mmCIF file of C-alpha atoms in Angstrom:
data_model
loop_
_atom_site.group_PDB
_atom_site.id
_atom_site.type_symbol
_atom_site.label_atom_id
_atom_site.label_comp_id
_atom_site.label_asym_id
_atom_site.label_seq_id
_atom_site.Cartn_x
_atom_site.Cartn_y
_atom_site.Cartn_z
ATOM 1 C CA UNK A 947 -7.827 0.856 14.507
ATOM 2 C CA UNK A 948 -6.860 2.148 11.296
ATOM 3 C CA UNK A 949 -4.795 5.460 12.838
ATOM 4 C CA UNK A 950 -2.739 3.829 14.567
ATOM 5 C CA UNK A 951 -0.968 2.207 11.274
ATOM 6 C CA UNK A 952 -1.420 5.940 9.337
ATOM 7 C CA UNK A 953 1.740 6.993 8.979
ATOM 8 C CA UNK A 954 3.210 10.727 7.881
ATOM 9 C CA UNK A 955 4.407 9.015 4.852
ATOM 10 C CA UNK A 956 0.647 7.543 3.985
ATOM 11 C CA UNK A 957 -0.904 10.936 4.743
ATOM 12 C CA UNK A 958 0.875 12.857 2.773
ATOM 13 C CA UNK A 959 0.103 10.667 -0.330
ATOM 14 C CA UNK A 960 -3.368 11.274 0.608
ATOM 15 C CA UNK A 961 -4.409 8.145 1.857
ATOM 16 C CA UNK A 962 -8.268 7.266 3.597
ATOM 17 C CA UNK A 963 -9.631 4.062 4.782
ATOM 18 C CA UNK A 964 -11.763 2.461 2.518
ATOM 19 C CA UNK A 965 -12.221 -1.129 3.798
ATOM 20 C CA UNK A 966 -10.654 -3.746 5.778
ATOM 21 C CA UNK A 967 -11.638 -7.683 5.461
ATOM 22 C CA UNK A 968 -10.100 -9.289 8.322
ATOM 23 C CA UNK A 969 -10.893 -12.679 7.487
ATOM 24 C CA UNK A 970 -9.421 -12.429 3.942
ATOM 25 C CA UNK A 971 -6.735 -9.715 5.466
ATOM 26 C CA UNK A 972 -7.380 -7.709 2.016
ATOM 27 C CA UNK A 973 -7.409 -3.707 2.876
ATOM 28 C CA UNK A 974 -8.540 -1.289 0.663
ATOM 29 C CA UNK A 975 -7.349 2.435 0.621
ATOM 30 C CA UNK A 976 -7.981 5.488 -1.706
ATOM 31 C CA UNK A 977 -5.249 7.791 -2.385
ATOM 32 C CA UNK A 978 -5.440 11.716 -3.756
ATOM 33 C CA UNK A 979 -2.233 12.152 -5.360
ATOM 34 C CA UNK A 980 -1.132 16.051 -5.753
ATOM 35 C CA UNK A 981 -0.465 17.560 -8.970
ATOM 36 C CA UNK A 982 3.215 17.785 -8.082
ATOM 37 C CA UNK A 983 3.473 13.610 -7.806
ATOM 38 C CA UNK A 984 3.265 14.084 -11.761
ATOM 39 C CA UNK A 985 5.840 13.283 -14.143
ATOM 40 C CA UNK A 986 6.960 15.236 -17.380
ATOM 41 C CA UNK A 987 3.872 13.433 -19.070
ATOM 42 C CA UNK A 988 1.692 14.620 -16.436
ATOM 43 C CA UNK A 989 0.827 10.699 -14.648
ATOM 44 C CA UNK A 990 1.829 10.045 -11.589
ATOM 45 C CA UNK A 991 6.020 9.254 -11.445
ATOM 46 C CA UNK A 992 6.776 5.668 -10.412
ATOM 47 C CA UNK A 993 8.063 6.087 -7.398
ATOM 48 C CA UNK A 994 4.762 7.681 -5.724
ATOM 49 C CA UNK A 995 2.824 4.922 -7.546
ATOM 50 C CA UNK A 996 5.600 2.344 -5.727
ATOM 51 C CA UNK A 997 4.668 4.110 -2.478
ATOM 52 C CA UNK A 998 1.139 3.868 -2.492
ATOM 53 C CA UNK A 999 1.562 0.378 -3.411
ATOM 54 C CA UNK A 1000 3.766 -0.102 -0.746
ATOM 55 C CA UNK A 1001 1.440 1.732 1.957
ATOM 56 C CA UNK A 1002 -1.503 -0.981 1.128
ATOM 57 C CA UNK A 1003 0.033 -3.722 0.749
ATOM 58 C CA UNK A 1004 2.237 -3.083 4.662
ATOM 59 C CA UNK A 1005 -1.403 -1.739 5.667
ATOM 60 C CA UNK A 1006 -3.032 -5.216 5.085
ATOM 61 C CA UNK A 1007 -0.131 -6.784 7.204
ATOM 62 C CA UNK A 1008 -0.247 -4.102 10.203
ATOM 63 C CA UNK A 1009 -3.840 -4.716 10.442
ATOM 64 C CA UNK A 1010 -3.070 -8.183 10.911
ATOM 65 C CA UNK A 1011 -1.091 -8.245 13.473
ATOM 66 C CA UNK A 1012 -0.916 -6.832 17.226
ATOM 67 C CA UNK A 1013 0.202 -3.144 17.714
ATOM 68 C CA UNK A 1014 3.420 -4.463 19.485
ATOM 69 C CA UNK A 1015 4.801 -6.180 15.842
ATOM 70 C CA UNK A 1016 5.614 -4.159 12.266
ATOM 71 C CA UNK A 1017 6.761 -5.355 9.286
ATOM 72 C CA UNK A 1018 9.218 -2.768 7.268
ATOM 73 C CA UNK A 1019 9.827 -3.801 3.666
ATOM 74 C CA UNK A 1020 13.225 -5.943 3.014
ATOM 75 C CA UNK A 1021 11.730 -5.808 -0.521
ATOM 76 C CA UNK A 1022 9.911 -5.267 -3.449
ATOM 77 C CA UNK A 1023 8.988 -5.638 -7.285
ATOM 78 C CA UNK A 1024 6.746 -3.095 -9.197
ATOM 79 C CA UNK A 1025 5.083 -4.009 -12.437
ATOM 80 C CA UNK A 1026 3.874 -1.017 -14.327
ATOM 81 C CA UNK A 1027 0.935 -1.987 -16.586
ATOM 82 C CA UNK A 1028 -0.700 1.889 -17.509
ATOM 83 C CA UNK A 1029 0.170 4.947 -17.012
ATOM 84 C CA UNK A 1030 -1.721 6.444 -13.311
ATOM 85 C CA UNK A 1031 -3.676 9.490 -13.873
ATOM 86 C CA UNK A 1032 -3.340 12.065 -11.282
ATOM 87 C CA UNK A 1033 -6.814 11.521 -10.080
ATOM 88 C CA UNK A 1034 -8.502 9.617 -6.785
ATOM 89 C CA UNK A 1035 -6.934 5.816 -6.944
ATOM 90 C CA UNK A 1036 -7.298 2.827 -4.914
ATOM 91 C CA UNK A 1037 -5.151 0.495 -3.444
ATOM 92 C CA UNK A 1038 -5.628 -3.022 -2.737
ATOM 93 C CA UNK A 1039 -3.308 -4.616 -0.330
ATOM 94 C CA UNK A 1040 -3.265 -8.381 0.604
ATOM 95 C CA UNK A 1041 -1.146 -10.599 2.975
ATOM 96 C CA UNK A 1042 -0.011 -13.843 0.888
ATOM 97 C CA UNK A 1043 1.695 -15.689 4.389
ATOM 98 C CA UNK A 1044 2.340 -14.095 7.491
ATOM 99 C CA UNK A 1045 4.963 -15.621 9.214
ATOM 100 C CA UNK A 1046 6.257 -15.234 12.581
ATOM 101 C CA UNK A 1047 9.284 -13.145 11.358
ATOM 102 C CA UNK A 1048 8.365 -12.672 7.829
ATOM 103 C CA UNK A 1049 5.873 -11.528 5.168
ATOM 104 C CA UNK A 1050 4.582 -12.143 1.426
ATOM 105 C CA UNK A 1051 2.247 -9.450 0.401
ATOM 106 C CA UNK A 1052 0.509 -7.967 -2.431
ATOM 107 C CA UNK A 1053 -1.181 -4.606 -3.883
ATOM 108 C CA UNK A 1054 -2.250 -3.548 -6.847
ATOM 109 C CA UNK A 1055 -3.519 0.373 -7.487
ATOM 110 C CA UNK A 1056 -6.424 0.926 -10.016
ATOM 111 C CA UNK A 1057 -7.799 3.391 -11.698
ATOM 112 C CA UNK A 1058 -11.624 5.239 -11.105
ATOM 113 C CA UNK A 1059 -12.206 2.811 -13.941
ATOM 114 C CA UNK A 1060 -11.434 -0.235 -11.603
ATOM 115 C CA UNK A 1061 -8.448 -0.979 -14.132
ATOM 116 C CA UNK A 1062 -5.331 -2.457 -12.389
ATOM 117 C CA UNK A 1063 -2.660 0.280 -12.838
ATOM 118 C CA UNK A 1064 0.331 -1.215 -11.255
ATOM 119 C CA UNK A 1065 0.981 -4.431 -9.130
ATOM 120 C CA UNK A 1066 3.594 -5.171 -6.506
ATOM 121 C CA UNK A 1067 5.225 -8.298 -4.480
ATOM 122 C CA UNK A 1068 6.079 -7.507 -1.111
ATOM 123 C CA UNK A 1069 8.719 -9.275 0.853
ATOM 124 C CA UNK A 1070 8.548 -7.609 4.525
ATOM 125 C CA UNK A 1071 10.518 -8.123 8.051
ATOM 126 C CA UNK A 1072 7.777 -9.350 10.906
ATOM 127 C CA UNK A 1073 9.777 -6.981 14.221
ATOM 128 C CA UNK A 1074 8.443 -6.378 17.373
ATOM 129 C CA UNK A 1075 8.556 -3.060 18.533
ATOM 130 C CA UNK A 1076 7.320 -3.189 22.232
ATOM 131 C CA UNK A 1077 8.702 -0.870 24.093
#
């Protein structure tokens, strides 16, 4: 289940498969950022940290649907609340309402402390893509 949403994109941040609750349609993923994600301060620059956030919270909404549909991002709001060290990190995506052509979704990115790093709203397109 969980390759066929694993994208070049989500790969090359590192991303693995943590978890997936179905019921509560909350996934979790870790990420391995490189040393060259890193900004002049040495954390991870913003717009890596907006792309993991972005990869779990569209993961938690591809899971929830059938193969045939995706949902690419219209758009999105990134709260920065501590700096991310370039070290293992988890995201936690969540789908607020899935509707039949859009989505609300969530993910937040903590640290190996458990300490929420960054948040993000999702707003996201519901498309089919059937051949």
């Amino acid at each position: 289940m969980f390759e066929r949403v694993l994208s070049p994109g989500a790969r090359s941040l590192g991303t693995e498969f943590v978890a997936y609750d179905k019921a509560e349609r909350i996934v979790h993923l870790s990420f391995s950022p490189k040393p060259e994600f890193a900004n002049i301060l040495g954390f991870v620059q913003g717009g890596y940290v907006a792309a993991m956030l972005d990869e779990a919270a569209g993961m938690a909404a591809r899971l929830s649907l059938p193969v045939t549909r995706a949902v690419p991002t219209l758009t999105f709001n990134v709260t920065f609340l501590s700096p991310c060290p370039v070290t293992s990190l988890v995201g936690e995506g969540r789908v607020v309402k899935l509707g039949r052509t859009t989505a609300v979704l969530e993910a937040k990115l903590l640290g190996p402390d458990g300490k929420v790093l960054a948040q993000m709203s999702v707003t996201s397109a519901v498309i089919d893509v059937t051949p």
